[in-house]
């Protein structure tokens, strides 16, 4: 797999396959934590970190442990437990050795266990690997990193939109969540414009 | 007889008053993702209902056995086991549904509705009310998905369960099937539900009430998550 291909995978994960706005993974943190810019940043940094780490661990487990032993039907249960354990481990290690990083990301980590974006990315890269043999470990990691960055981009863009929304005069029934979703629809529209833009790099 | 009325209430509350999708705003990811068509929306709803009923029953039966400290991992394991069973059944008997739902089928594991009901209801109640609660919530979830799937499929593709709808089918509004349409329809449905419930909306009302991590979460978002 050439470098151009990896760049293509990275860009596709951010723009055309954006995990929030195109694939609808991780809508809960997207709606819940995007109100302020700094919490949005912390959350997405933690998600990116866990996504890459989870993919780095689950990919070998699936490929070298589950598939040879014909246990691939246990994928769901193994992955969710691995991710939950991993998040717990990262939290403990961070608390002990990297207090500044823990203070910045730590509070978001427990929330990520039940975030479908993380479980989603670990499963989707395996699906891609199944249909295209050249989509190996490195490509999976690049894809996971791109997905995290895409998450970050969407969160930051949307935090900006929501700060503007605060000052608007919104009809009563639409206040709160409904207007947020309508705003999300418009942001998602802008990402539709990217469709097809990266396809040439992938071939 | 005295017991019967509350039992029915456990069942009906999930369908209208505490509809998990439109009122509690839980399980938003699958709601937006699989409602591009009626059949995949119904499939998702039924699959989630089966998992919800089974996991509620088992968790409620084991509620005195599972130690409090490890209850969340225990719940997740039980739920994941049922999701795997449902996944294998769907693969064997409805392969086309399996293709339509794709990765969202295993992702039922992290659906907040299921973990939320386990934590908020099944861990505190007997088996029968828990099963009814799960069934009611599941039907409420399915109904909301069915409604959204119908709106999006009729407007976006001009069909309903594969049947052509006159007038629209020649000129479907494609954007309703695309991701922005999902956000838009969902926003509008919640607005209508708010209007019908006539409730004064708090500015921040994302589905945190059922989130098992709400104690940690409250650190992040102040008091917004304290139900």
Tab-separated table of C-alpha atoms in Angstrom:
chain	number	residue	atom	x	y	z
A	1	UNK	CA	0.000	0.000	0.000
A	2	UNK	CA	1.586	3.254	-1.148
A	3	UNK	CA	1.855	6.490	0.747
A	4	UNK	CA	-0.692	8.175	-1.538
A	5	UNK	CA	-3.179	5.483	-0.673
A	6	UNK	CA	-2.662	6.092	3.040
A	7	UNK	CA	-3.173	9.826	2.551
A	8	UNK	CA	-6.327	9.006	0.617
A	9	UNK	CA	-7.613	6.787	3.415
A	10	UNK	CA	-6.830	9.491	5.968
A	11	UNK	CA	-8.621	12.224	4.023
A	12	UNK	CA	-11.566	9.978	3.205
A	13	UNK	CA	-12.009	9.165	6.890
A	14	UNK	CA	-12.130	12.877	7.710
A	15	UNK	CA	-14.211	14.235	4.858
A	16	UNK	CA	-16.290	11.719	2.947
A	17	UNK	CA	-16.731	9.135	5.699
A	18	UNK	CA	-16.978	11.572	8.577
A	19	UNK	CA	-17.984	9.463	11.528
A	20	UNK	CA	-20.453	11.916	12.997
A	21	UNK	CA	-21.975	13.696	10.048
A	22	UNK	CA	-22.020	10.927	7.448
A	23	UNK	CA	-21.999	7.674	9.403
A	24	UNK	CA	-23.870	8.806	12.526
A	25	UNK	CA	-21.466	7.332	15.057
A	26	UNK	CA	-21.040	9.098	18.362
A	27	UNK	CA	-24.086	11.340	18.127
A	28	UNK	CA	-24.465	11.448	21.924
A	29	UNK	CA	-21.142	13.205	22.635
A	30	UNK	CA	-21.658	15.269	19.491
A	31	UNK	CA	-24.885	16.710	20.880
A	32	UNK	CA	-23.883	16.612	24.534
A	33	UNK	CA	-20.350	17.980	24.671
A	34	UNK	CA	-20.262	20.310	21.688
A	35	UNK	CA	-21.604	23.272	23.593
A	36	UNK	CA	-18.255	24.739	24.526
A	37	UNK	CA	-15.155	24.740	22.407
A	38	UNK	CA	-12.700	23.472	25.036
A	39	UNK	CA	-14.815	20.540	26.193
A	40	UNK	CA	-15.420	19.635	22.540
A	41	UNK	CA	-11.668	19.677	21.996
A	42	UNK	CA	-10.912	17.536	25.051
A	43	UNK	CA	-13.576	15.002	24.190
A	44	UNK	CA	-12.460	14.610	20.586
A	45	UNK	CA	-8.803	14.324	21.582
A	46	UNK	CA	-9.725	11.535	23.993
A	47	UNK	CA	-11.850	9.816	21.336
A	48	UNK	CA	-9.039	9.994	18.758
A	49	UNK	CA	-6.583	8.563	21.271
A	50	UNK	CA	-8.837	5.665	22.256
A	51	UNK	CA	-9.835	4.968	18.632
A	52	UNK	CA	-6.232	4.495	17.527
A	53	UNK	CA	-5.345	2.503	20.625
A	54	UNK	CA	-8.438	0.286	20.372
A	55	UNK	CA	-7.798	-0.423	16.700
A	56	UNK	CA	-4.146	-1.164	17.466
A	57	UNK	CA	-5.227	-3.798	20.002
A	58	UNK	CA	-8.389	-5.287	18.476
A	59	UNK	CA	-6.974	-5.735	14.960
A	60	UNK	CA	-4.314	-8.279	15.999
A	61	UNK	CA	-6.715	-9.955	18.411
A	62	UNK	CA	-9.250	-10.487	15.635
A	63	UNK	CA	-6.778	-11.443	12.913
A	64	UNK	CA	-4.409	-13.668	14.881
A	65	UNK	CA	-6.553	-14.963	17.716
A	66	UNK	CA	-10.224	-15.090	16.743
A	67	UNK	CA	-10.092	-15.925	13.030
A	68	UNK	CA	-7.578	-18.839	13.212
A	69	UNK	CA	-9.618	-20.404	16.022
A	70	UNK	CA	-12.918	-19.828	14.191
A	71	UNK	CA	-14.179	-17.648	16.998
A	72	UNK	CA	-14.945	-14.611	14.863
A	73	UNK	CA	-18.589	-14.673	15.968
A	74	UNK	CA	-17.326	-13.547	19.372
A	75	UNK	CA	-16.136	-10.289	17.801
A	76	UNK	CA	-18.767	-8.065	19.423
A	77	UNK	CA	-18.382	-9.374	22.945
A	78	UNK	CA	-14.572	-9.503	22.826
A	79	UNK	CA	-14.209	-6.037	21.348
A	80	UNK	CA	-16.478	-4.284	23.820
A	81	UNK	CA	-14.728	-5.919	26.766
A	82	UNK	CA	-11.280	-5.168	25.342
A	83	UNK	CA	-12.230	-1.541	24.791
A	84	UNK	CA	-13.726	-1.235	28.277
A	85	UNK	CA	-10.620	-2.769	29.845
A	86	UNK	CA	-8.327	-0.664	27.706
A	87	UNK	CA	-10.037	2.570	28.659
A	88	UNK	CA	-9.801	1.655	32.321
A	89	UNK	CA	-6.106	0.799	31.944
A	90	UNK	CA	-5.332	4.012	30.084
A	91	UNK	CA	-7.085	5.972	32.792
A	92	UNK	CA	-5.036	4.360	35.568
A	93	UNK	CA	-1.718	4.715	33.713
A	94	UNK	CA	-2.445	8.315	32.786
A	95	UNK	CA	-3.410	9.227	36.323
A	96	UNK	CA	-0.164	7.823	37.681
A	97	UNK	CA	2.385	8.924	35.083
A	98	UNK	CA	0.844	11.759	33.102
A	99	UNK	CA	-1.200	13.909	35.455
A	100	UNK	CA	-1.448	16.928	33.099
A	101	UNK	CA	-2.782	14.772	30.289
A	102	UNK	CA	-5.101	13.035	32.742
A	103	UNK	CA	-6.497	16.338	33.879
A	104	UNK	CA	-7.141	17.338	30.282
A	105	UNK	CA	-8.619	14.078	28.982
A	106	UNK	CA	-9.301	11.923	32.034
A	107	UNK	CA	-12.859	12.940	32.708
A	108	UNK	CA	-13.886	12.082	29.165
A	109	UNK	CA	-12.367	8.622	29.154
A	110	UNK	CA	-15.091	6.679	31.036
A	111	UNK	CA	-17.695	8.137	28.680
A	112	UNK	CA	-15.906	6.708	25.691
A	113	UNK	CA	-16.420	3.040	26.595
A	114	UNK	CA	-20.037	3.246	25.533
A	115	UNK	CA	-19.316	5.481	22.557
A	116	UNK	CA	-20.333	3.689	19.403
A	117	UNK	CA	-17.754	5.566	17.344
A	118	UNK	CA	-14.920	3.622	18.967
A	119	UNK	CA	-16.536	0.207	18.612
A	120	UNK	CA	-17.685	1.210	15.131
A	121	UNK	CA	-14.227	2.099	13.867
A	122	UNK	CA	-12.657	-1.141	15.125
A	123	UNK	CA	-15.327	-3.151	13.295
A	124	UNK	CA	-15.420	-1.098	10.109
A	125	UNK	CA	-11.681	-1.354	9.479
A	126	UNK	CA	-12.011	-5.140	9.710
A	127	UNK	CA	-14.880	-5.054	7.209
A	128	UNK	CA	-12.701	-3.036	4.874
A	129	UNK	CA	-9.825	-5.455	5.377
A	130	UNK	CA	-12.128	-8.367	4.529
A	131	UNK	CA	-13.131	-6.879	1.179
A	132	UNK	CA	-9.666	-5.582	0.258
A	133	UNK	CA	-6.639	-7.645	1.244
A	134	UNK	CA	-4.229	-4.711	0.920
A	135	UNK	CA	-6.097	-2.873	3.691
A	136	UNK	CA	-3.787	-4.090	6.443
A	137	UNK	CA	-2.738	-3.069	9.919
A	138	UNK	CA	-1.120	0.254	8.983
A	139	UNK	CA	-4.064	1.274	6.806
A	140	UNK	CA	-6.428	0.396	9.660
A	141	UNK	CA	-4.495	2.567	12.085
A	142	UNK	CA	-4.421	5.453	9.599
A	143	UNK	CA	-8.159	5.035	9.089
A	144	UNK	CA	-8.792	5.079	12.852
A	145	UNK	CA	-6.657	8.199	13.275
A	146	UNK	CA	-8.460	9.896	10.389
A	147	UNK	CA	-11.817	8.973	11.903
A	148	UNK	CA	-10.743	10.597	15.168
A	149	UNK	CA	-9.588	13.749	13.389
A	150	UNK	CA	-12.868	13.802	11.464
A	151	UNK	CA	-14.687	13.577	14.797
A	152	UNK	CA	-12.601	16.526	16.031
A	153	UNK	CA	-13.310	18.612	12.923
A	154	UNK	CA	-17.063	18.008	13.173
A	155	UNK	CA	-17.118	18.747	16.922
A	156	UNK	CA	-15.188	22.012	16.575
A	157	UNK	CA	-17.232	23.219	13.613
A	158	UNK	CA	-20.412	22.423	15.434
A	159	UNK	CA	-19.294	24.039	18.690
A	160	UNK	CA	-18.872	27.250	16.700
A	161	UNK	CA	-22.338	26.927	15.204
A	162	UNK	CA	-23.860	26.327	18.630
A	163	UNK	CA	-22.214	29.352	20.174
A	164	UNK	CA	-23.923	31.425	17.489
A	165	UNK	CA	-27.245	29.682	18.112
A	166	UNK	CA	-27.219	30.845	21.732
A	167	UNK	CA	-28.030	34.396	20.640
A	168	UNK	CA	-30.843	33.505	18.294
A	169	UNK	CA	-34.533	33.904	18.839
A	170	UNK	CA	-35.808	30.356	18.392
A	171	UNK	CA	-39.475	29.270	18.332
A	172	UNK	CA	-40.479	27.650	21.618
A	173	UNK	CA	-40.994	24.080	20.426
A	174	UNK	CA	-37.699	24.117	18.570
A	175	UNK	CA	-35.606	25.286	21.491
A	176	UNK	CA	-32.896	23.020	22.773
A	177	UNK	CA	-32.358	19.764	20.971
A	178	UNK	CA	-34.552	20.222	17.866
A	179	UNK	CA	-32.814	23.376	16.653
A	180	UNK	CA	-29.464	21.745	17.393
A	181	UNK	CA	-30.396	18.844	15.138
A	182	UNK	CA	-31.566	21.170	12.381
A	183	UNK	CA	-28.241	23.014	12.637
A	184	UNK	CA	-26.486	19.642	12.481
A	185	UNK	CA	-28.426	18.904	9.295
A	186	UNK	CA	-27.015	22.058	7.706
A	187	UNK	CA	-23.465	21.229	8.835
A	188	UNK	CA	-23.936	17.713	7.418
A	189	UNK	CA	-25.053	19.299	4.127
A	190	UNK	CA	-21.716	21.047	3.869
A	191	UNK	CA	-19.932	17.709	4.232
A	192	UNK	CA	-21.988	16.271	1.354
A	193	UNK	CA	-20.006	18.618	-0.871
A	194	UNK	CA	-16.898	16.529	-0.251
A	195	UNK	CA	-18.397	13.329	-1.632
A	196	UNK	CA	-16.274	11.953	-4.440
A	197	UNK	CA	-13.410	14.326	-3.796
A	198	UNK	CA	-10.987	11.717	-2.438
A	199	UNK	CA	-11.963	8.780	-4.624
A	200	UNK	CA	-9.148	9.375	-7.112
A	201	UNK	CA	-6.502	9.085	-4.405
A	202	UNK	CA	-7.832	5.724	-3.302
A	203	UNK	CA	-7.535	4.008	-6.685
B	1	UNK	CA	-55.722	-7.375	40.766
B	2	UNK	CA	-54.085	-4.593	42.673
B	3	UNK	CA	-50.803	-5.475	41.046
B	4	UNK	CA	-52.109	-5.510	37.555
B	5	UNK	CA	-52.473	-1.824	36.868
B	6	UNK	CA	-48.870	-0.809	37.527
B	7	UNK	CA	-47.707	-3.724	35.403
B	8	UNK	CA	-49.617	-2.419	32.411
B	9	UNK	CA	-48.184	0.991	33.097
B	10	UNK	CA	-44.645	-0.390	32.936
B	11	UNK	CA	-45.516	-1.622	29.487
B	12	UNK	CA	-47.276	1.436	28.102
B	13	UNK	CA	-45.025	4.158	29.469
B	14	UNK	CA	-42.246	3.271	27.041
B	15	UNK	CA	-44.484	3.561	24.022
B	16	UNK	CA	-45.788	7.087	24.407
B	17	UNK	CA	-45.033	8.986	27.582
B	18	UNK	CA	-41.401	7.979	27.977
B	19	UNK	CA	-40.690	7.074	24.385
B	20	UNK	CA	-36.959	6.325	24.446
B	21	UNK	CA	-36.200	8.064	21.176
B	22	UNK	CA	-38.495	11.056	21.010
B	23	UNK	CA	-38.844	11.947	24.694
B	24	UNK	CA	-35.769	10.581	26.438
B	25	UNK	CA	-33.582	11.039	23.329
B	26	UNK	CA	-31.629	7.833	23.794
B	27	UNK	CA	-30.185	5.628	21.089
B	28	UNK	CA	-29.790	8.425	18.585
B	29	UNK	CA	-27.049	6.819	16.503
B	30	UNK	CA	-29.070	3.883	15.139
B	31	UNK	CA	-32.145	6.114	14.901
B	32	UNK	CA	-30.385	8.360	12.428
B	33	UNK	CA	-28.395	5.711	10.635
B	34	UNK	CA	-30.844	2.940	9.779
B	35	UNK	CA	-33.971	4.966	9.057
B	36	UNK	CA	-33.229	5.464	5.368
B	37	UNK	CA	-35.847	2.813	4.686
B	38	UNK	CA	-38.830	1.313	6.484
B	39	UNK	CA	-37.647	-2.285	6.319
B	40	UNK	CA	-34.217	-1.662	7.832
B	41	UNK	CA	-35.791	0.593	10.493
B	42	UNK	CA	-38.233	-2.157	11.456
B	43	UNK	CA	-35.471	-4.768	11.442
B	44	UNK	CA	-33.334	-2.659	13.729
B	45	UNK	CA	-36.292	-2.003	16.042
B	46	UNK	CA	-37.162	-5.690	16.356
B	47	UNK	CA	-33.532	-6.728	16.886
B	48	UNK	CA	-33.059	-4.117	19.606
B	49	UNK	CA	-36.377	-5.103	21.239
B	50	UNK	CA	-35.346	-8.756	21.438
B	51	UNK	CA	-32.011	-7.816	23.013
B	52	UNK	CA	-33.707	-5.392	25.389
B	53	UNK	CA	-36.300	-7.891	26.630
B	54	UNK	CA	-33.790	-10.728	27.073
B	55	UNK	CA	-31.111	-8.611	28.744
B	56	UNK	CA	-33.679	-6.968	31.048
B	57	UNK	CA	-34.947	-10.400	32.080
B	58	UNK	CA	-31.496	-11.826	32.808
B	59	UNK	CA	-30.173	-8.722	34.538
B	60	UNK	CA	-33.267	-8.494	36.687
B	61	UNK	CA	-32.983	-12.175	37.628
B	62	UNK	CA	-29.325	-11.702	38.541
B	63	UNK	CA	-29.739	-8.344	40.238
B	64	UNK	CA	-28.945	-9.744	43.689
B	65	UNK	CA	-25.996	-11.803	42.458
B	66	UNK	CA	-24.050	-9.133	40.581
B	67	UNK	CA	-21.897	-7.040	42.934
B	68	UNK	CA	-22.553	-3.313	42.640
B	69	UNK	CA	-19.008	-2.375	41.749
B	70	UNK	CA	-18.707	-4.522	38.651
B	71	UNK	CA	-22.308	-4.217	37.529
B	72	UNK	CA	-21.637	-2.150	34.374
B	73	UNK	CA	-19.105	-4.606	32.892
B	74	UNK	CA	-21.436	-7.454	33.870
B	75	UNK	CA	-24.389	-5.766	32.131
B	76	UNK	CA	-22.314	-5.084	29.030
B	77	UNK	CA	-21.259	-8.726	28.858
B	78	UNK	CA	-24.846	-9.954	29.173
B	79	UNK	CA	-26.040	-7.484	26.536
B	80	UNK	CA	-23.163	-8.362	24.203
B	81	UNK	CA	-24.033	-12.051	24.511
B	82	UNK	CA	-27.623	-11.428	23.422
B	83	UNK	CA	-26.502	-9.119	20.626
B	84	UNK	CA	-24.231	-11.871	19.337
B	85	UNK	CA	-27.133	-14.338	19.391
B	86	UNK	CA	-29.389	-11.904	17.515
B	87	UNK	CA	-26.581	-11.184	15.059
B	88	UNK	CA	-26.146	-14.890	14.277
B	89	UNK	CA	-29.910	-15.382	13.890
B	90	UNK	CA	-30.204	-12.427	11.513
B	91	UNK	CA	-27.216	-13.642	9.496
B	92	UNK	CA	-28.770	-17.074	9.167
B	93	UNK	CA	-32.413	-16.209	8.506
B	94	UNK	CA	-32.439	-12.661	7.103
B	95	UNK	CA	-29.141	-12.097	5.256
B	96	UNK	CA	-30.533	-9.110	3.339
B	97	UNK	CA	-31.382	-7.376	6.624
B	98	UNK	CA	-27.872	-8.167	7.830
B	99	UNK	CA	-26.463	-6.369	4.790
B	100	UNK	CA	-28.794	-3.408	5.273
B	101	UNK	CA	-27.931	-2.922	8.946
B	102	UNK	CA	-24.250	-3.732	8.548
B	103	UNK	CA	-22.109	-2.631	11.457
B	104	UNK	CA	-25.084	-1.093	13.255
B	105	UNK	CA	-26.321	-4.545	14.229
B	106	UNK	CA	-23.366	-5.340	16.544
B	107	UNK	CA	-23.486	-1.721	17.687
B	108	UNK	CA	-26.746	-2.484	19.525
B	109	UNK	CA	-24.313	-3.340	22.351
B	110	UNK	CA	-23.569	0.314	22.953
B	111	UNK	CA	-27.146	1.500	22.432
B	112	UNK	CA	-27.840	3.714	25.447
B	113	UNK	CA	-31.456	2.533	25.663
B	114	UNK	CA	-30.471	-1.003	26.578
B	115	UNK	CA	-27.765	-0.178	29.105
B	116	UNK	CA	-29.911	2.661	30.401
B	117	UNK	CA	-32.919	0.408	31.076
B	118	UNK	CA	-30.647	-2.195	32.669
B	119	UNK	CA	-29.235	0.389	35.033
B	120	UNK	CA	-32.406	2.358	35.717
B	121	UNK	CA	-35.041	-0.341	35.765
B	122	UNK	CA	-33.988	-3.985	35.534
B	123	UNK	CA	-31.388	-3.708	38.305
B	124	UNK	CA	-34.070	-2.545	40.736
B	125	UNK	CA	-37.179	-4.507	39.751
B	126	UNK	CA	-38.498	-8.040	39.529
B	127	UNK	CA	-38.335	-10.079	36.365
B	128	UNK	CA	-41.893	-9.615	35.091
B	129	UNK	CA	-42.016	-5.805	35.324
B	130	UNK	CA	-38.534	-5.688	33.781
B	131	UNK	CA	-39.623	-7.778	30.822
B	132	UNK	CA	-42.693	-5.582	30.315
B	133	UNK	CA	-40.565	-2.462	30.637
B	134	UNK	CA	-38.162	-3.830	28.035
B	135	UNK	CA	-40.993	-4.780	25.720
B	136	UNK	CA	-42.651	-1.366	26.039
B	137	UNK	CA	-39.408	0.520	25.506
B	138	UNK	CA	-38.561	-1.740	22.565
B	139	UNK	CA	-41.933	-1.149	20.939
B	140	UNK	CA	-41.555	2.592	21.542
B	141	UNK	CA	-38.117	2.474	19.913
B	142	UNK	CA	-39.447	0.454	16.971
B	143	UNK	CA	-42.409	2.806	16.537
B	144	UNK	CA	-40.160	5.865	16.465
B	145	UNK	CA	-37.811	4.204	13.970
B	146	UNK	CA	-40.790	3.130	11.858
B	147	UNK	CA	-42.143	6.685	11.814
B	148	UNK	CA	-38.804	8.190	10.855
B	149	UNK	CA	-38.126	5.461	8.316
B	150	UNK	CA	-41.535	6.055	6.717
B	151	UNK	CA	-41.058	9.807	6.459
B	152	UNK	CA	-37.562	9.500	5.037
B	153	UNK	CA	-38.369	6.713	2.597
B	154	UNK	CA	-41.578	8.321	1.302
B	155	UNK	CA	-40.031	11.756	0.815
B	156	UNK	CA	-36.538	10.659	-0.133
B	157	UNK	CA	-37.138	7.658	-2.354
B	158	UNK	CA	-40.822	7.917	-3.203
B	159	UNK	CA	-41.484	4.403	-1.948
B	160	UNK	CA	-42.887	2.805	1.179
B	161	UNK	CA	-41.732	-0.726	1.954
B	162	UNK	CA	-40.912	-0.974	-1.742
B	163	UNK	CA	-44.346	0.234	-2.920
B	164	UNK	CA	-44.276	3.204	-5.251
B	165	UNK	CA	-45.945	6.337	-3.964
B	166	UNK	CA	-47.571	8.289	-6.800
B	167	UNK	CA	-46.331	11.804	-7.621
B	168	UNK	CA	-43.315	11.687	-5.284
B	169	UNK	CA	-41.756	8.585	-6.823
B	170	UNK	CA	-41.066	10.409	-10.073
B	171	UNK	CA	-39.368	13.267	-8.244
B	172	UNK	CA	-38.083	12.091	-4.851
B	173	UNK	CA	-36.405	14.619	-2.560
B	174	UNK	CA	-33.118	12.778	-2.359
B	175	UNK	CA	-31.722	14.740	0.568
B	176	UNK	CA	-34.117	13.051	2.999
B	177	UNK	CA	-32.284	9.775	2.485
B	178	UNK	CA	-28.888	11.439	2.820
B	179	UNK	CA	-27.411	12.163	6.285
B	180	UNK	CA	-28.650	15.795	6.565
B	181	UNK	CA	-32.221	14.591	6.039
B	182	UNK	CA	-31.818	12.264	9.011
B	183	UNK	CA	-30.797	15.090	11.324
B	184	UNK	CA	-33.554	17.326	10.002
B	185	UNK	CA	-36.418	14.819	10.304
B	186	UNK	CA	-35.243	13.792	13.770
B	187	UNK	CA	-35.106	17.425	14.914
B	188	UNK	CA	-38.586	18.085	13.582
B	189	UNK	CA	-40.040	14.954	15.209
B	190	UNK	CA	-38.611	15.941	18.591
B	191	UNK	CA	-40.016	19.434	18.130
B	192	UNK	CA	-43.459	17.948	17.435
B	193	UNK	CA	-43.160	15.623	20.441
B	194	UNK	CA	-42.220	18.619	22.604
B	195	UNK	CA	-45.187	20.552	21.287
B	196	UNK	CA	-47.591	17.671	21.957
B	197	UNK	CA	-46.182	17.055	25.419
B	198	UNK	CA	-46.445	20.789	25.908
B	199	UNK	CA	-43.328	20.779	27.982
B	200	UNK	CA	-41.076	23.697	28.591
B	201	UNK	CA	-37.820	22.620	27.105
B	202	UNK	CA	-34.646	22.892	29.060
B	203	UNK	CA	-31.883	24.209	26.855
B	204	UNK	CA	-29.737	21.112	27.320
B	205	UNK	CA	-31.704	17.955	27.146
B	206	UNK	CA	-29.544	15.310	25.607
B	207	UNK	CA	-30.180	11.742	26.705
B	208	UNK	CA	-27.979	11.630	29.703
B	209	UNK	CA	-30.601	10.435	32.149
B	210	UNK	CA	-30.154	6.848	31.104
B	211	UNK	CA	-26.417	7.103	30.701
B	212	UNK	CA	-24.761	4.728	33.157
B	213	UNK	CA	-21.798	7.037	33.359
B	214	UNK	CA	-23.856	10.005	34.466
B	215	UNK	CA	-21.991	10.284	37.752
B	216	UNK	CA	-18.731	10.831	35.906
B	217	UNK	CA	-20.514	12.758	33.244
B	218	UNK	CA	-21.838	15.332	35.656
B	219	UNK	CA	-18.261	16.461	36.130
B	220	UNK	CA	-18.100	17.289	32.477
B	221	UNK	CA	-21.311	19.121	32.050
B	222	UNK	CA	-22.213	20.460	35.432
B	223	UNK	CA	-25.690	19.570	36.532
B	224	UNK	CA	-27.103	19.017	33.078
B	225	UNK	CA	-26.839	15.292	33.451
B	226	UNK	CA	-28.334	14.943	36.885
B	227	UNK	CA	-31.481	13.625	35.233
